[in-house]
Amino acid sequence: MTGTTGSNGNGTGDTEALREEIRRTRVELGETMELLAAKADVKARLKDSAEQARERVREQAASTVARVRGQAAQSVDRARTQAYDTSVAVRRDPVPWATIAAGAVAAVVVLLIIRGRRR
């Protein structure tokens, strides 16, 4: 009958092993209960889900703002370049612009004459 006695013959080795196994089982059972309680807490789960959704929206908004700012900076650079190129073209060849201005003045004069005759 060696089934109930330990290595020293009085059974304390088996008792200690059983106590250790019971302690481990209690720890595991406690962890399992905590996990089950967390799953059963719908309010907390919804709160966590809402917080995660808010964080995703914040990240997407920050990404969109950064992208739009980059595009705006590029647009400003393009506009400056075009304005500079136009000013350089006008300085090189002012005749077309003078012709356009003279045509506009002539059109205004003609309109004033026609308007004056109608009265």
Tab-separated table of N, CA and C in Angstrom:
chain	number	residue	atom	x	y	z
A	1	MET	N	0.804	-1.163	0.000
A	1	MET	CA	0.000	0.000	0.000
A	1	MET	C	0.861	1.246	0.000
A	2	THR	N	1.401	1.510	-1.084
A	2	THR	CA	2.263	2.678	-1.187
A	2	THR	C	1.546	3.839	-1.848
A	3	GLY	N	0.270	3.725	-2.154
A	3	GLY	CA	-0.469	4.756	-2.866
A	3	GLY	C	-0.744	5.986	-2.025
A	4	THR	N	-0.830	5.878	-0.706
A	4	THR	CA	-1.193	7.020	0.123
A	4	THR	C	-0.009	7.617	0.840
A	5	THR	N	1.119	6.993	0.774
A	5	THR	CA	2.267	7.519	1.501
A	5	THR	C	3.201	8.193	0.524
A	6	GLY	N	3.918	9.192	1.013
A	6	GLY	CA	4.851	9.932	0.179
A	6	GLY	C	6.220	9.313	0.226
A	7	SER	N	7.220	10.120	-0.141
A	7	SER	CA	8.585	9.612	-0.170
A	7	SER	C	9.132	9.388	1.229
A	8	ASN	N	8.591	10.080	2.229
A	8	ASN	CA	9.082	9.876	3.583
A	8	ASN	C	8.204	8.923	4.374
A	9	GLY	N	7.141	8.408	3.730
A	9	GLY	CA	6.363	7.368	4.360
A	9	GLY	C	5.167	7.848	5.140
A	10	ASN	N	4.985	9.150	5.372
A	10	ASN	CA	3.849	9.591	6.168
A	10	ASN	C	2.774	10.286	5.324
A	11	GLY	N	2.926	10.466	4.017
A	11	GLY	CA	1.904	11.009	3.142
A	11	GLY	C	1.939	12.514	3.018
A	12	THR	N	2.893	13.207	3.594
A	12	THR	CA	2.933	14.666	3.491
A	12	THR	C	3.309	15.123	2.088
A	13	GLY	N	4.068	14.344	1.348
A	13	GLY	CA	4.433	14.698	-0.032
A	13	GLY	C	3.209	14.739	-0.914
A	14	ASP	N	2.325	13.732	-0.766
A	14	ASP	CA	1.090	13.710	-1.549
A	14	ASP	C	0.179	14.850	-1.139
A	15	THR	N	0.149	15.144	0.123
A	15	THR	CA	-0.714	16.215	0.624
A	15	THR	C	-0.252	17.568	0.078
A	16	GLU	N	1.032	17.770	0.102
A	16	GLU	CA	1.569	19.032	-0.418
A	16	GLU	C	1.312	19.148	-1.916
A	17	ALA	N	1.462	18.054	-2.626
A	17	ALA	CA	1.200	18.071	-4.068
A	17	ALA	C	-0.268	18.376	-4.334
A	18	LEU	N	-1.152	17.788	-3.548
A	18	LEU	CA	-2.580	18.049	-3.702
A	18	LEU	C	-2.910	19.511	-3.377
A	19	ARG	N	-2.314	20.038	-2.336
A	19	ARG	CA	-2.547	21.429	-1.973
A	19	ARG	C	-2.065	22.368	-3.083
A	20	GLU	N	-0.916	22.054	-3.638
A	20	GLU	CA	-0.383	22.875	-4.737
A	20	GLU	C	-1.304	22.803	-5.957
A	21	GLU	N	-1.795	21.618	-6.264
A	21	GLU	CA	-2.715	21.451	-7.391
A	21	GLU	C	-4.015	22.209	-7.142
A	22	ILE	N	-4.515	22.168	-5.910
A	22	ILE	CA	-5.733	22.908	-5.550
A	22	ILE	C	-5.487	24.411	-5.693
A	23	ARG	N	-4.331	24.882	-5.245
A	23	ARG	CA	-4.001	26.302	-5.359
A	23	ARG	C	-3.961	26.725	-6.821
A	24	ARG	N	-3.304	25.930	-7.677
A	24	ARG	CA	-3.244	26.244	-9.118
A	24	ARG	C	-4.629	26.240	-9.729
A	25	THR	N	-5.440	25.266	-9.344
A	25	THR	CA	-6.803	25.175	-9.868
A	25	THR	C	-7.607	26.406	-9.460
A	26	ARG	N	-7.445	26.854	-8.231
A	26	ARG	CA	-8.154	28.052	-7.778
A	26	ARG	C	-7.711	29.287	-8.568
A	27	VAL	N	-6.421	29.400	-8.809
A	27	VAL	CA	-5.909	30.539	-9.588
A	27	VAL	C	-6.489	30.508	-10.998
A	28	GLU	N	-6.447	29.327	-11.616
A	28	GLU	CA	-6.996	29.194	-12.970
A	28	GLU	C	-8.492	29.491	-12.976
A	29	LEU	N	-9.199	28.993	-11.975
A	29	LEU	CA	-10.642	29.237	-11.886
A	29	LEU	C	-10.914	30.731	-11.700
A	30	GLY	N	-10.108	31.391	-10.887
A	30	GLY	CA	-10.258	32.838	-10.694
A	30	GLY	C	-10.047	33.598	-11.994
A	31	GLU	N	-9.015	33.223	-12.747
A	31	GLU	CA	-8.748	33.881	-14.031
A	31	GLU	C	-9.897	33.637	-15.004
A	32	THR	N	-10.399	32.414	-15.027
A	32	THR	CA	-11.524	32.080	-15.908
A	32	THR	C	-12.759	32.887	-15.538
A	33	MET	N	-13.001	33.017	-14.249
A	33	MET	CA	-14.161	33.791	-13.803
A	33	MET	C	-14.019	35.267	-14.182
A	34	GLU	N	-12.811	35.806	-14.069
A	34	GLU	CA	-12.588	37.198	-14.463
A	34	GLU	C	-12.851	37.391	-15.952
A	35	LEU	N	-12.383	36.449	-16.771
A	35	LEU	CA	-12.628	36.526	-18.215
A	35	LEU	C	-14.119	36.442	-18.526
A	36	LEU	N	-14.810	35.522	-17.856
A	36	LEU	CA	-16.252	35.397	-18.079
A	36	LEU	C	-16.991	36.649	-17.624
A	37	ALA	N	-16.580	37.217	-16.501
A	37	ALA	CA	-17.218	38.445	-16.013
A	37	ALA	C	-16.990	39.588	-16.994
A	38	ALA	N	-15.786	39.660	-17.563
A	38	ALA	CA	-15.500	40.717	-18.534
A	38	ALA	C	-16.355	40.551	-19.780
A	39	LYS	N	-16.553	39.303	-20.212
A	39	LYS	CA	-17.401	39.070	-21.385
A	39	LYS	C	-18.855	39.355	-21.087
A	40	ALA	N	-19.277	39.139	-19.893
A	40	ALA	CA	-20.673	39.350	-19.523
A	40	ALA	C	-20.970	40.826	-19.288
A	41	ASP	N	-19.955	41.649	-19.066
A	41	ASP	CA	-20.152	43.079	-18.803
A	41	ASP	C	-20.322	43.812	-20.135
A	42	VAL	N	-21.554	43.817	-20.631
A	42	VAL	CA	-21.853	44.393	-21.945
A	42	VAL	C	-21.590	45.888	-21.950
A	43	LYS	N	-21.933	46.569	-20.881
A	43	LYS	CA	-21.747	48.012	-20.821
A	43	LYS	C	-20.268	48.381	-20.988
A	44	ALA	N	-19.397	47.662	-20.285
A	44	ALA	CA	-17.962	47.938	-20.391
A	44	ALA	C	-17.446	47.598	-21.783
A	45	ARG	N	-17.938	46.513	-22.355
A	45	ARG	CA	-17.508	46.131	-23.700
A	45	ARG	C	-17.931	47.175	-24.722
A	46	LEU	N	-19.166	47.700	-24.586
A	46	LEU	CA	-19.631	48.748	-25.498
A	46	LEU	C	-18.812	50.021	-25.332
A	47	LYS	N	-18.482	50.330	-24.094
A	47	LYS	CA	-17.667	51.519	-23.829
A	47	LYS	C	-16.294	51.373	-24.483
A	48	ASP	N	-15.683	50.191	-24.345
A	48	ASP	CA	-14.389	49.942	-24.973
A	48	ASP	C	-14.494	50.033	-26.494
A	49	SER	N	-15.556	49.464	-27.033
A	49	SER	CA	-15.761	49.494	-28.484
A	49	SER	C	-15.938	50.929	-28.973
A	50	ALA	N	-16.693	51.734	-28.228
A	50	ALA	CA	-16.897	53.136	-28.610
A	50	ALA	C	-15.584	53.908	-28.542
A	51	GLU	N	-14.782	53.639	-27.533
A	51	GLU	CA	-13.491	54.324	-27.408
A	51	GLU	C	-12.568	53.953	-28.566
A	52	GLN	N	-12.568	52.696	-28.944
A	52	GLN	CA	-11.752	52.271	-30.087
A	52	GLN	C	-12.224	52.951	-31.368
A	53	ALA	N	-13.535	53.056	-31.548
A	53	ALA	CA	-14.085	53.717	-32.740
A	53	ALA	C	-13.697	55.195	-32.748
A	54	ARG	N	-13.794	55.848	-31.580
A	54	ARG	CA	-13.388	57.257	-31.490
A	54	ARG	C	-11.926	57.427	-31.855
A	55	GLU	N	-11.096	56.538	-31.379
A	55	GLU	CA	-9.662	56.630	-31.671
A	55	GLU	C	-9.402	56.451	-33.165
A	56	ARG	N	-10.115	55.513	-33.792
A	56	ARG	CA	-9.963	55.321	-35.243
A	56	ARG	C	-10.374	56.570	-36.004
A	57	VAL	N	-11.476	57.197	-35.579
A	57	VAL	CA	-11.944	58.418	-36.250
A	57	VAL	C	-10.930	59.539	-36.074
A	58	ARG	N	-10.370	59.657	-34.871
A	58	ARG	CA	-9.344	60.689	-34.639
A	58	ARG	C	-8.138	60.471	-35.545
A	59	GLU	N	-7.704	59.229	-35.656
A	59	GLU	CA	-6.551	58.925	-36.509
A	59	GLU	C	-6.858	59.241	-37.969
A	60	GLN	N	-8.053	58.870	-38.433
A	60	GLN	CA	-8.429	59.154	-39.814
A	60	GLN	C	-8.525	60.651	-40.051
A	61	ALA	N	-9.070	61.387	-39.094
A	61	ALA	CA	-9.182	62.842	-39.238
A	61	ALA	C	-7.797	63.478	-39.300
A	62	ALA	N	-6.901	63.033	-38.443
A	62	ALA	CA	-5.545	63.582	-38.455
A	62	ALA	C	-4.860	63.276	-39.780
A	63	SER	N	-5.062	62.076	-40.283
A	63	SER	CA	-4.476	61.702	-41.566
A	63	SER	C	-5.042	62.557	-42.693
A	64	THR	N	-6.358	62.776	-42.674
A	64	THR	CA	-6.999	63.578	-43.709
A	64	THR	C	-6.519	65.026	-43.644
A	65	VAL	N	-6.419	65.576	-42.440
A	65	VAL	CA	-5.950	66.953	-42.283
A	65	VAL	C	-4.525	67.081	-42.824
A	66	ALA	N	-3.679	66.131	-42.501
A	66	ALA	CA	-2.294	66.179	-42.982
A	66	ALA	C	-2.245	66.104	-44.514
A	67	ARG	N	-3.089	65.242	-45.086
A	67	ARG	CA	-3.112	65.095	-46.543
A	67	ARG	C	-3.605	66.377	-47.213
A	68	VAL	N	-4.676	66.973	-46.661
A	68	VAL	CA	-5.231	68.202	-47.237
A	68	VAL	C	-4.239	69.347	-47.109
A	69	ARG	N	-3.566	69.433	-45.974
A	69	ARG	CA	-2.557	70.491	-45.816
A	69	ARG	C	-1.434	70.334	-46.832
A	70	GLY	N	-1.020	69.113	-47.069
A	70	GLY	CA	0.016	68.876	-48.070
A	70	GLY	C	-0.443	69.280	-49.460
A	71	GLN	N	-1.686	68.936	-49.803
A	71	GLN	CA	-2.214	69.301	-51.106
A	71	GLN	C	-2.353	70.818	-51.226
A	72	ALA	N	-2.777	71.477	-50.149
A	72	ALA	CA	-2.907	72.938	-50.177
A	72	ALA	C	-1.547	73.594	-50.380
A	73	ALA	N	-0.537	73.078	-49.713
A	73	ALA	CA	0.808	73.632	-49.876
A	73	ALA	C	1.284	73.463	-51.318
A	74	GLN	N	0.992	72.318	-51.906
A	74	GLN	CA	1.368	72.101	-53.304
A	74	GLN	C	0.624	73.062	-54.220
A	75	SER	N	-0.655	73.292	-53.947
A	75	SER	CA	-1.454	74.217	-54.767
A	75	SER	C	-0.908	75.633	-54.662
A	76	VAL	N	-0.532	76.046	-53.463
A	76	VAL	CA	0.039	77.377	-53.273
A	76	VAL	C	1.339	77.501	-54.054
A	77	ASP	N	2.166	76.476	-53.992
A	77	ASP	CA	3.430	76.501	-54.735
A	77	ASP	C	3.184	76.597	-56.238
A	78	ARG	N	2.197	75.820	-56.727
A	78	ARG	CA	1.877	75.884	-58.161
A	78	ARG	C	1.375	77.262	-58.556
A	79	ALA	N	0.501	77.859	-57.721
A	79	ALA	CA	-0.029	79.191	-58.026
A	79	ALA	C	1.084	80.234	-58.043
A	80	ARG	N	2.000	80.140	-57.090
A	80	ARG	CA	3.128	81.083	-57.067
A	80	ARG	C	3.989	80.931	-58.312
A	81	THR	N	4.222	79.689	-58.690
A	81	THR	CA	5.036	79.449	-59.885
A	81	THR	C	4.348	80.011	-61.120
A	82	GLN	N	3.044	79.784	-61.257
A	82	GLN	CA	2.313	80.300	-62.410
A	82	GLN	C	2.291	81.825	-62.406
A	83	ALA	N	2.113	82.430	-61.243
A	83	ALA	CA	2.106	83.898	-61.164
A	83	ALA	C	3.466	84.457	-61.558
A	84	TYR	N	4.510	83.810	-61.101
A	84	TYR	CA	5.855	84.262	-61.460
A	84	TYR	C	6.085	84.117	-62.958
A	85	ASP	N	5.698	82.961	-63.505
A	85	ASP	CA	5.874	82.744	-64.942
A	85	ASP	C	5.092	83.769	-65.756
A	86	THR	N	3.879	84.108	-65.312
A	86	THR	CA	3.062	85.094	-66.018
A	86	THR	C	3.707	86.474	-65.948
A	87	SER	N	4.212	86.837	-64.768
A	87	SER	CA	4.852	88.146	-64.646
A	87	SER	C	6.104	88.234	-65.507
A	88	VAL	N	6.837	87.158	-65.593
A	88	VAL	CA	8.029	87.135	-66.447
A	88	VAL	C	7.619	87.281	-67.910
A	89	ALA	N	6.546	86.611	-68.314
A	89	ALA	CA	6.078	86.694	-69.701
A	89	ALA	C	5.611	88.110	-70.030
A	90	VAL	N	4.932	88.771	-69.096
A	90	VAL	CA	4.459	90.138	-69.340
A	90	VAL	C	5.639	91.091	-69.455
A	91	ARG	N	6.636	90.912	-68.627
A	91	ARG	CA	7.811	91.784	-68.692
A	91	ARG	C	8.564	91.596	-70.003
A	92	ARG	N	8.613	90.370	-70.483
A	92	ARG	CA	9.323	90.097	-71.736
A	92	ARG	C	8.583	90.650	-72.937
A	93	ASP	N	7.262	90.513	-72.947
A	93	ASP	CA	6.476	90.887	-74.117
A	93	ASP	C	5.197	91.591	-73.670
A	94	PRO	N	5.264	92.891	-73.367
A	94	PRO	CA	4.095	93.593	-72.854
A	94	PRO	C	3.070	93.965	-73.927
A	95	VAL	N	3.399	93.790	-75.183
A	95	VAL	CA	2.510	94.206	-76.274
A	95	VAL	C	1.157	93.505	-76.224
A	96	PRO	N	1.063	92.195	-76.057
A	96	PRO	CA	-0.269	91.583	-76.032
A	96	PRO	C	-1.138	92.135	-74.907
A	97	TRP	N	-0.543	92.402	-73.752
A	97	TRP	CA	-1.320	92.922	-72.631
A	97	TRP	C	-1.781	94.348	-72.917
A	98	ALA	N	-0.943	95.113	-73.558
A	98	ALA	CA	-1.338	96.478	-73.923
A	98	ALA	C	-2.468	96.444	-74.935
A	99	THR	N	-2.428	95.502	-75.857
A	99	THR	CA	-3.482	95.358	-76.863
A	99	THR	C	-4.802	94.989	-76.199
A	100	ILE	N	-4.733	94.098	-75.255
A	100	ILE	CA	-5.949	93.686	-74.541
A	100	ILE	C	-6.508	94.872	-73.760
A	101	ALA	N	-5.652	95.638	-73.099
A	101	ALA	CA	-6.107	96.807	-72.343
A	101	ALA	C	-6.726	97.841	-73.277
A	102	ALA	N	-6.114	98.083	-74.433
A	102	ALA	CA	-6.655	99.051	-75.399
A	102	ALA	C	-8.009	98.579	-75.915
A	103	GLY	N	-8.152	97.305	-76.178
A	103	GLY	CA	-9.433	96.757	-76.631
A	103	GLY	C	-10.510	96.933	-75.576
A	104	ALA	N	-10.158	96.737	-74.312
A	104	ALA	CA	-11.125	96.899	-73.236
A	104	ALA	C	-11.566	98.351	-73.128
A	105	VAL	N	-10.630	99.286	-73.249
A	105	VAL	CA	-10.972	100.705	-73.201
A	105	VAL	C	-11.881	101.057	-74.366
A	106	ALA	N	-11.572	100.551	-75.544
A	106	ALA	CA	-12.398	100.833	-76.728
A	106	ALA	C	-13.804	100.284	-76.535
A	107	ALA	N	-13.933	99.100	-75.954
A	107	ALA	CA	-15.251	98.510	-75.737
A	107	ALA	C	-16.057	99.357	-74.764
A	108	VAL	N	-15.423	99.868	-73.716
A	108	VAL	CA	-16.119	100.723	-72.756
A	108	VAL	C	-16.582	102.010	-73.428
A	109	VAL	N	-15.744	102.608	-74.271
A	109	VAL	CA	-16.108	103.840	-74.971
A	109	VAL	C	-17.297	103.595	-75.891
A	110	VAL	N	-17.281	102.520	-76.633
A	110	VAL	CA	-18.382	102.199	-77.538
A	110	VAL	C	-19.671	102.009	-76.743
A	111	LEU	N	-19.600	101.311	-75.627
A	111	LEU	CA	-20.787	101.114	-74.804
A	111	LEU	C	-21.336	102.435	-74.271
A	112	LEU	N	-20.452	103.343	-73.878
A	112	LEU	CA	-20.894	104.642	-73.387
A	112	LEU	C	-21.557	105.462	-74.494
A	113	ILE	N	-21.034	105.394	-75.696
A	113	ILE	CA	-21.621	106.110	-76.832
A	113	ILE	C	-23.005	105.559	-77.150
A	114	ILE	N	-23.123	104.221	-77.179
A	114	ILE	CA	-24.411	103.616	-77.478
A	114	ILE	C	-25.413	103.957	-76.382
A	115	ARG	N	-25.012	103.933	-75.175
A	115	ARG	CA	-25.889	104.252	-74.055
A	115	ARG	C	-26.329	105.721	-74.106
A	116	GLY	N	-25.426	106.598	-74.491
A	116	GLY	CA	-25.747	108.019	-74.599
A	116	GLY	C	-26.728	108.310	-75.712
A	117	ARG	N	-26.703	107.566	-76.794
A	117	ARG	CA	-27.628	107.785	-77.905
A	117	ARG	C	-29.036	107.309	-77.582
A	118	ARG	N	-29.160	106.350	-76.700
A	118	ARG	CA	-30.476	105.829	-76.348
A	118	ARG	C	-31.261	106.807	-75.486
A	119	ARG	N	-30.624	107.718	-74.851
A	119	ARG	CA	-31.311	108.673	-73.972
A	119	ARG	C	-31.930	109.738	-74.741
